[in-house]
CSV table of C-alpha atoms in Angstrom, one decimal:
chain,number,residue,atom,x,y,z
Z,1,MET,CA,-6.1,70.4,-3.0
Z,2,VAL,CA,-6.2,67.0,-1.4
Z,3,SER,CA,-7.2,67.0,2.3
Z,4,LEU,CA,-5.2,65.9,5.0
Z,5,ARG,CA,-7.8,63.5,6.4
Z,6,LYS,CA,-8.3,61.9,2.7
Z,7,PHE,CA,-4.1,62.2,2.4
Z,8,LEU,CA,-3.6,60.3,5.5
Z,9,THR,CA,-6.6,57.7,4.8
Z,10,GLY,CA,-5.0,57.1,1.4
Z,11,SER,CA,-1.6,56.7,3.1
Z,12,ILE,CA,-2.6,54.2,5.5
Z,13,LEU,CA,-4.3,52.1,2.8
Z,14,ALA,CA,-1.2,52.3,0.6
Z,15,ILE,CA,1.3,51.0,3.6
Z,16,GLY,CA,-1.4,48.1,4.5
Z,17,ILE,CA,-1.3,47.2,0.9
Z,18,LEU,CA,2.7,47.1,0.6
Z,19,ALA,CA,2.6,45.3,4.1
Z,20,SER,CA,0.4,42.8,3.0
Z,21,SER,CA,2.4,42.1,-0.1
Z,22,LEU,CA,5.6,41.5,1.9
Z,23,VAL,CA,4.1,38.9,3.8
Z,24,LYS,CA,5.5,35.4,3.1
Z,25,ARG,CA,2.8,33.1,1.6
Z,26,ASP,CA,3.1,29.7,1.4
Z,27,VAL,CA,3.5,28.2,-2.2
Z,28,ASN,CA,1.5,25.0,-3.4
Z,29,PRO,CA,3.0,22.8,-6.1
Z,30,GLY,CA,1.7,23.5,-9.4
Z,31,PRO,CA,-0.8,20.8,-11.1
Z,32,VAL,CA,0.7,17.2,-11.6
Z,33,MET,CA,-1.1,14.1,-12.8
Z,34,GLY,CA,-0.5,10.5,-13.6
Z,35,ASP,CA,2.5,8.6,-12.0
Z,36,THR,CA,3.1,11.3,-9.2
Z,37,PHE,CA,4.9,9.4,-6.9
Z,38,ILE,CA,8.7,10.5,-6.9
Z,39,HIS,CA,11.7,11.1,-4.4
Z,40,ASP,CA,14.7,13.5,-5.3
Z,41,PRO,CA,13.7,14.0,-8.5
Z,42,THR,CA,15.6,15.6,-11.7
Z,43,VAL,CA,14.2,16.7,-15.2
Z,44,VAL,CA,15.6,17.7,-18.4
Z,45,LYS,CA,13.9,19.0,-21.5
Z,46,LYS,CA,14.7,16.7,-24.3
Z,47,PRO,CA,15.5,18.1,-27.9
Z,48,ASP,CA,11.9,16.9,-29.2
Z,49,GLY,CA,10.4,19.2,-26.7
Z,50,THR,CA,9.4,16.5,-24.2
Z,51,TYR,CA,10.4,15.7,-20.4
Z,52,LEU,CA,12.5,13.1,-18.7
Z,53,ALA,CA,12.8,12.8,-15.1
Z,54,ALA,CA,15.0,10.6,-13.0
Z,55,PHE,CA,14.5,9.7,-9.3
Z,56,THR,CA,15.6,7.6,-6.3
Z,57,ALA,CA,14.6,4.1,-6.9
Z,58,ASN,CA,15.8,0.6,-7.8
Z,59,GLY,CA,18.3,0.9,-10.5
Z,60,VAL,CA,17.3,4.5,-10.7
Z,61,GLY,CA,13.6,5.5,-11.7
Z,62,LEU,CA,12.6,7.3,-15.0
Z,63,LYS,CA,9.5,9.2,-16.1
Z,64,THR,CA,8.5,11.1,-19.1
Z,65,SER,CA,6.2,13.7,-20.1
Z,66,THR,CA,4.9,15.6,-22.9
Z,67,ASP,CA,3.6,18.7,-21.3
Z,68,ARG,CA,5.5,18.8,-17.9
Z,69,ASN,CA,2.1,18.3,-16.5
Z,70,THR,CA,1.1,14.6,-16.7
Z,71,TRP,CA,3.7,12.0,-16.1
Z,72,LYS,CA,4.5,8.1,-17.2
Z,73,ASP,CA,6.7,5.7,-15.3
Z,74,VAL,CA,9.0,4.0,-18.1
Z,75,GLY,CA,11.3,1.7,-16.2
Z,76,ALA,CA,14.6,2.0,-14.7
Z,77,ALA,CA,17.8,3.0,-16.0
Z,78,PHE,CA,19.2,0.0,-15.0
Z,79,PRO,CA,16.8,-2.6,-14.8
Z,80,ASP,CA,19.1,-5.5,-14.3
Z,81,GLY,CA,20.9,-3.5,-11.5
Z,82,ALA,CA,23.9,-1.7,-10.8
Z,83,ALA,CA,26.3,-4.5,-9.5
Z,84,TRP,CA,29.1,-2.1,-9.4
Z,85,THR,CA,27.5,0.2,-7.1
Z,86,THR,CA,26.9,-2.7,-4.2
Z,87,THR,CA,29.9,-1.9,-2.1
Z,88,TYR,CA,28.5,1.3,-1.2
Z,89,THR,CA,24.7,0.0,-0.9
Z,90,LYS,CA,25.4,-3.1,1.2
Z,91,GLY,CA,23.9,-4.6,-1.5
Z,92,ASP,CA,20.6,-2.8,-1.9
Z,93,LYS,CA,19.6,-2.1,-5.5
Z,94,ASN,CA,18.3,1.6,-4.3
Z,95,LEU,CA,20.2,4.1,-6.2
Z,96,TRP,CA,20.0,8.0,-5.0
Z,97,ALA,CA,19.2,11.3,-6.1
Z,98,PRO,CA,20.4,11.3,-10.0
Z,99,ASP,CA,21.2,14.4,-11.8
Z,100,LEU,CA,20.2,14.6,-15.4
Z,101,SER,CA,21.7,16.9,-18.2
Z,102,TYR,CA,21.9,17.0,-22.1
Z,103,GLN,CA,25.7,17.3,-22.9
Z,104,ASN,CA,27.2,16.6,-26.4
Z,105,GLY,CA,24.1,15.3,-27.8
Z,106,GLN,CA,23.3,12.8,-25.1
Z,107,TYR,CA,22.0,12.4,-21.7
Z,108,TYR,CA,24.5,12.3,-18.5
Z,109,MET,CA,23.4,11.0,-15.3
Z,110,TYR,CA,25.2,11.4,-12.2
Z,111,TYR,CA,24.0,9.2,-9.5
Z,112,SER,CA,24.5,8.3,-5.6
Z,113,ALA,CA,25.1,4.9,-3.8
Z,114,SER,CA,25.3,4.7,-0.5
Z,115,SER,CA,23.0,3.7,2.8
Z,116,PHE,CA,21.5,5.8,5.5
Z,117,GLY,CA,23.5,7.2,8.4
Z,118,THR,CA,27.0,6.5,6.6
Z,119,SER,CA,29.4,8.5,4.8
Z,120,ARG,CA,30.6,5.5,2.7
Z,121,SER,CA,29.2,6.6,-0.5
Z,122,GLY,CA,30.0,6.9,-4.2
Z,123,ILE,CA,28.7,9.1,-7.1
Z,124,PHE,CA,28.7,7.6,-10.3
Z,125,LEU,CA,28.3,8.5,-14.0
Z,126,ALA,CA,26.1,7.0,-16.7
Z,127,VAL,CA,25.8,8.1,-20.4
Z,128,SER,CA,22.8,7.4,-22.8
Z,129,LYS,CA,21.9,8.6,-26.5
Z,130,THR,CA,18.1,8.1,-25.8
Z,131,GLY,CA,17.6,8.4,-22.2
Z,132,ALA,CA,15.6,5.4,-22.4
Z,133,SER,CA,15.1,2.3,-19.7
Z,134,GLY,CA,18.0,-0.2,-20.2
Z,135,LEU,CA,20.2,2.0,-22.6
Z,136,TRP,CA,22.3,3.5,-20.0
Z,137,THR,CA,26.1,3.0,-20.3
Z,138,ASN,CA,28.3,2.8,-16.7
Z,139,TYR,CA,30.9,5.1,-17.0
Z,140,GLY,CA,32.1,4.4,-13.5
Z,141,LEU,CA,33.2,5.9,-10.2
Z,142,VAL,CA,33.3,9.7,-10.0
Z,143,THR,CA,34.0,10.4,-6.5
Z,144,GLU,CA,33.6,8.7,-3.4
Z,145,SER,CA,33.7,9.6,0.6
Z,146,PHE,CA,34.9,7.3,3.5
Z,147,ASP,CA,33.7,6.7,7.0
Z,148,ASN,CA,36.5,9.3,8.1
Z,149,SER,CA,36.0,11.8,5.2
Z,150,ASN,CA,33.7,14.1,7.3
Z,151,TYR,CA,31.5,14.8,4.2
Z,152,ASN,CA,29.6,12.7,2.2
Z,153,ALA,CA,29.6,11.7,-1.6
Z,154,ILE,CA,25.7,11.7,-2.4
Z,155,ASP,CA,23.2,14.4,-4.2
Z,156,PRO,CA,25.4,15.2,-7.4
Z,157,ASN,CA,24.4,17.8,-9.7
Z,158,LEU,CA,26.4,19.1,-12.8
Z,159,TYR,CA,26.9,22.6,-13.7
Z,160,VAL,CA,28.4,23.3,-17.0
Z,161,ALA,CA,29.7,27.0,-17.3
Z,162,SER,CA,29.8,29.3,-20.1
Z,163,ASP,CA,33.6,29.2,-20.2
Z,164,GLY,CA,33.2,25.6,-20.8
Z,165,LYS,CA,34.4,24.4,-17.2
Z,166,TRP,CA,32.2,21.6,-15.7
Z,167,TRP,CA,31.7,21.6,-11.8
Z,168,LEU,CA,29.8,19.0,-9.6
Z,169,SER,CA,28.2,20.2,-6.4
Z,170,PHE,CA,27.4,17.2,-4.1
Z,171,GLY,CA,27.3,16.8,-0.4
Z,172,SER,CA,24.8,15.9,2.7
Z,173,PHE,CA,25.0,16.4,6.3
Z,174,TRP,CA,28.6,16.4,8.3
Z,175,SER,CA,30.7,19.1,6.9
Z,176,GLY,CA,28.3,20.6,4.1
Z,177,LEU,CA,28.0,20.9,0.5
Z,178,LYS,CA,31.3,20.6,-1.8
Z,179,LEU,CA,32.2,21.6,-5.2
Z,180,VAL,CA,34.8,19.9,-7.5
Z,181,GLU,CA,36.1,20.8,-11.3
Z,182,LEU,CA,35.5,17.9,-13.5
Z,183,ASN,CA,37.1,17.4,-17.0
Z,184,PRO,CA,34.7,17.7,-19.5
Z,185,SER,CA,36.3,15.1,-21.8
Z,186,THR,CA,35.7,12.6,-19.0
Z,187,GLY,CA,33.2,13.9,-16.7
Z,188,LYS,CA,35.2,12.9,-13.7
Z,189,PRO,CA,37.5,15.4,-11.4
Z,190,ILE,CA,40.7,17.0,-12.6
Z,191,ASN,CA,42.0,16.5,-9.1
Z,192,LYS,CA,40.1,14.5,-6.7
Z,193,ASP,CA,41.5,16.4,-3.7
Z,194,ASN,CA,40.5,19.5,-4.7
Z,195,ILE,CA,37.3,19.8,-2.8
Z,196,ILE,CA,35.7,23.4,-2.4
Z,197,SER,CA,33.4,23.7,0.5
Z,198,ILE,CA,30.3,25.9,-0.3
Z,199,ALA,CA,27.6,25.8,2.4
Z,200,SER,CA,27.3,24.1,5.8
Z,201,ARG,CA,25.3,24.4,9.0
Z,202,PRO,CA,27.8,24.0,11.9
Z,203,ASN,CA,25.3,24.9,14.3
Z,204,ASP,CA,22.1,22.9,13.2
Z,205,GLY,CA,23.5,19.3,13.2
Z,206,GLY,CA,24.9,19.6,9.7
Z,207,ALA,CA,21.6,19.3,8.3
Z,208,ILE,CA,22.0,20.5,4.7
Z,209,GLU,CA,22.0,18.5,1.5
Z,210,ALA,CA,20.9,18.1,-2.1
Z,211,PRO,CA,22.9,21.3,-3.8
Z,212,PHE,CA,22.1,22.4,-7.0
Z,213,ILE,CA,23.7,25.4,-8.9
Z,214,THR,CA,22.1,27.6,-11.5
Z,215,LYS,CA,23.0,31.1,-13.1
Z,216,HIS,CA,20.5,34.1,-14.0
Z,217,GLY,CA,22.0,37.2,-14.8
Z,218,ASN,CA,25.2,38.0,-12.7
Z,219,TYR,CA,24.5,35.6,-10.2
Z,220,PHE,CA,25.0,31.8,-9.3
Z,221,TYR,CA,22.4,30.4,-7.2
Z,222,LEU,CA,22.8,27.7,-4.9
Z,223,TRP,CA,19.8,25.7,-4.2
Z,224,ALA,CA,19.5,23.3,-1.3
Z,225,ALA,CA,17.5,21.5,1.3
Z,226,PHE,CA,17.7,22.2,4.9
Z,227,ASP,CA,16.7,19.9,7.9
Z,228,SER,CA,15.1,16.0,7.7
Z,229,CYS,CA,13.9,14.1,4.7
Z,230,CYS,CA,12.4,10.9,4.1
Z,231,LYS,CA,10.2,10.8,7.3
Z,232,GLY,CA,6.6,11.2,5.6
Z,233,VAL,CA,4.8,13.7,7.0
Z,234,GLU,CA,7.2,14.4,10.0
Z,235,SER,CA,9.6,15.4,7.2
Z,236,THR,CA,10.8,19.0,7.9
Z,237,TYR,CA,12.9,19.7,4.7
Z,238,ARG,CA,12.9,23.2,3.4
Z,239,THR,CA,14.0,24.6,0.0
Z,240,MET,CA,16.4,27.2,0.6
Z,241,VAL,CA,18.7,29.4,-1.8
Z,242,GLY,CA,21.9,31.6,-1.5
Z,243,ARG,CA,23.8,33.6,-4.4
Z,244,SER,CA,27.1,34.5,-5.4
Z,245,THR,CA,29.1,36.1,-8.0
Z,246,MET,CA,31.5,33.4,-8.2
Z,247,ILE,CA,30.4,29.7,-8.8
Z,248,THR,CA,32.9,28.9,-5.9
Z,249,GLY,CA,31.4,31.3,-3.4
Z,250,PRO,CA,31.1,32.8,-1.2
Z,251,TYR,CA,27.4,32.0,-1.1
Z,252,VAL,CA,24.8,34.7,1.0
Z,253,ASP,CA,21.5,34.7,1.7
Z,254,LYS,CA,19.1,37.7,1.4
Z,255,ALA,CA,20.2,38.8,4.9
Z,256,GLY,CA,24.0,38.6,3.6
Z,257,LYS,CA,24.7,35.6,5.9
Z,258,SER,CA,27.2,33.1,4.5
Z,259,MET,CA,26.0,29.6,3.7
Z,260,MET,CA,28.8,28.5,5.2
Z,261,GLU,CA,27.6,29.7,8.7
Z,262,GLY,CA,24.5,28.2,8.1
Z,263,GLY,CA,22.8,31.0,5.9
Z,264,GLY,CA,20.0,30.5,3.3
Z,265,THR,CA,16.9,32.1,2.2
Z,266,GLN,CA,13.9,30.3,2.5
Z,267,LEU,CA,11.6,29.6,-0.6
Z,268,LEU,CA,9.3,26.5,0.2
Z,269,ALA,CA,8.4,25.0,3.5
Z,270,SER,CA,5.8,22.6,5.2
Z,271,HIS,CA,2.1,23.9,5.2
Z,272,GLY,CA,-1.3,22.3,5.1
Z,273,ASN,CA,-0.8,19.0,3.2
Z,274,ILE,CA,2.5,19.8,2.0
Z,275,HIS,CA,4.9,18.1,3.7
Z,276,GLY,CA,9.0,18.5,3.5
Z,277,PRO,CA,9.1,20.2,0.2
Z,278,GLY,CA,13.0,19.7,-1.0
Z,279,HIS,CA,15.7,18.2,-2.8
Z,280,PRO,CA,15.5,21.0,-5.3
Z,281,ALA,CA,16.4,20.8,-9.1
Z,282,VAL,CA,15.9,23.5,-11.7
Z,283,PHE,CA,15.8,23.5,-15.2
Z,284,THR,CA,14.9,26.1,-18.2
Z,285,ASP,CA,11.8,25.9,-20.3
Z,286,ASN,CA,10.3,28.2,-22.7
Z,287,ASP,CA,8.0,30.1,-20.4
Z,288,ALA,CA,10.4,30.3,-17.2
Z,289,ASP,CA,12.9,28.4,-15.1
Z,290,VAL,CA,11.3,25.5,-13.8
Z,291,LEU,CA,11.8,24.2,-10.0
Z,292,VAL,CA,11.1,20.5,-9.3
Z,293,TYR,CA,11.3,18.8,-5.9
Z,294,HIS,CA,9.4,16.4,-4.0
Z,295,TYR,CA,6.8,16.7,-0.8
Z,296,TYR,CA,5.0,14.0,0.8
Z,297,ASN,CA,1.1,14.3,0.9
Z,298,SER,CA,-1.3,13.5,3.8
Z,299,ALA,CA,-0.9,10.0,3.3
Z,300,GLY,CA,3.0,10.4,3.6
Z,301,THR,CA,3.8,9.5,-0.1
Z,302,ALA,CA,6.5,11.2,-1.9
Z,303,GLN,CA,5.0,13.2,-4.6
Z,304,LEU,CA,6.5,15.6,-7.4
Z,305,GLY,CA,6.5,19.0,-7.0
Z,306,ILE,CA,6.7,21.7,-9.9
Z,307,ASN,CA,6.7,25.6,-9.6
Z,308,LEU,CA,7.9,28.3,-11.9
Z,309,ILE,CA,10.5,30.7,-10.8
Z,310,ARG,CA,11.0,34.5,-11.2
Z,311,TYR,CA,13.5,36.9,-10.0
Z,312,ASP,CA,12.7,40.0,-8.1
Z,313,ASN,CA,15.8,42.1,-7.4
Z,314,GLY,CA,18.3,39.3,-8.4
Z,315,TRP,CA,16.4,36.7,-6.0
Z,316,PRO,CA,14.8,33.9,-7.1
Z,317,THR,CA,10.8,33.6,-6.2
Z,318,VAL,CA,8.9,30.6,-6.6
Z,319,TYR,CA,5.1,30.8,-7.8
C-alpha cells in the first residue's frame, strides 16, 4: 500500500511537471544558411522537390533552396521593373509581400504595390511556368484600395479550397483583414465589391496585417501579424492565429475571442536576439506543415525564419 506521504510527494511532482509543461516557451527559428536576408517571405515547394521563395524587394526578390535550409538569391521576378505598379508606389521599384502558389501546372504570384502610410494600394497577379527571374507574365491588377477605402489592399494570400473555390485574403491596419472570392479562370474577384471582413483590432490602432489562411482537419486557420513591422530591433511584430469552421469566419482564438474584436492566439514574439517575428506564410512539406516568416537579428537585419508546425487539440504549435 502506498503511504500518504509518498502519494502526496508524487502528486506534487506530477503537478509541477504539468505546470512547467504549460509555461509558454519562446521558439527560436530553425537552421537557415546561405542568403538569409528576407522580408515578407512566401515559399512554395516545386514539383521537383526543391523550394522557391519570393519576398519584398525591387521587382520582387526570389530565392531557391534544395533542402529548405540553405538558400540562394536568384534575382528578381521583374528584373527590368514593373512599370504598371508605379501609380501605387510613387515611382519606387520596391514591391511588397508576394504570395506564391503552384496551380494548374504554373506558379501564381500575388503581390502588392503601395507606399508607407497610405491606403492607396494595389494587388497584382503574375504567372510563370518556371518561377525563374524574368520569366513572369503580368496578369494585371486584381484589386485596389483608395485613400477613403478604410482598408488597405496589400499583403495578399491565395487559398484554393477543396470545393474548387478560390479566395484571396489581404489587408493591413485601417479596418483590418479582408477576404474576397476569386474566379479560378482569371484569378481575379468575381465581385470586387463583395469584400468580407475577417479580422480587425479596433482597440489597438488597427495593428494587424499579413493574413494567411490554411486548413487542417475540420478547421480553417487565419494566421496574421500583430503590432509594428519594419523597425529593425525595435519591431514588435507578433505571429498570431485564430480558427473557424468556415473560411469566411468567424475566426476566434483559444479563449474564444473573435478576431474581429482583436482576438488572436500568440505563437511567436520577440525574445533575446529575435526581434519582431511576423508576416507568416505556411506550406506543406513531407515532414510537416512549415511556417516561414521574417525577424530581425541583433544587427537589425531581416532574416528568414523557418519552423515546423504540429497540431495539439486542434490548435497549431510552432516548434
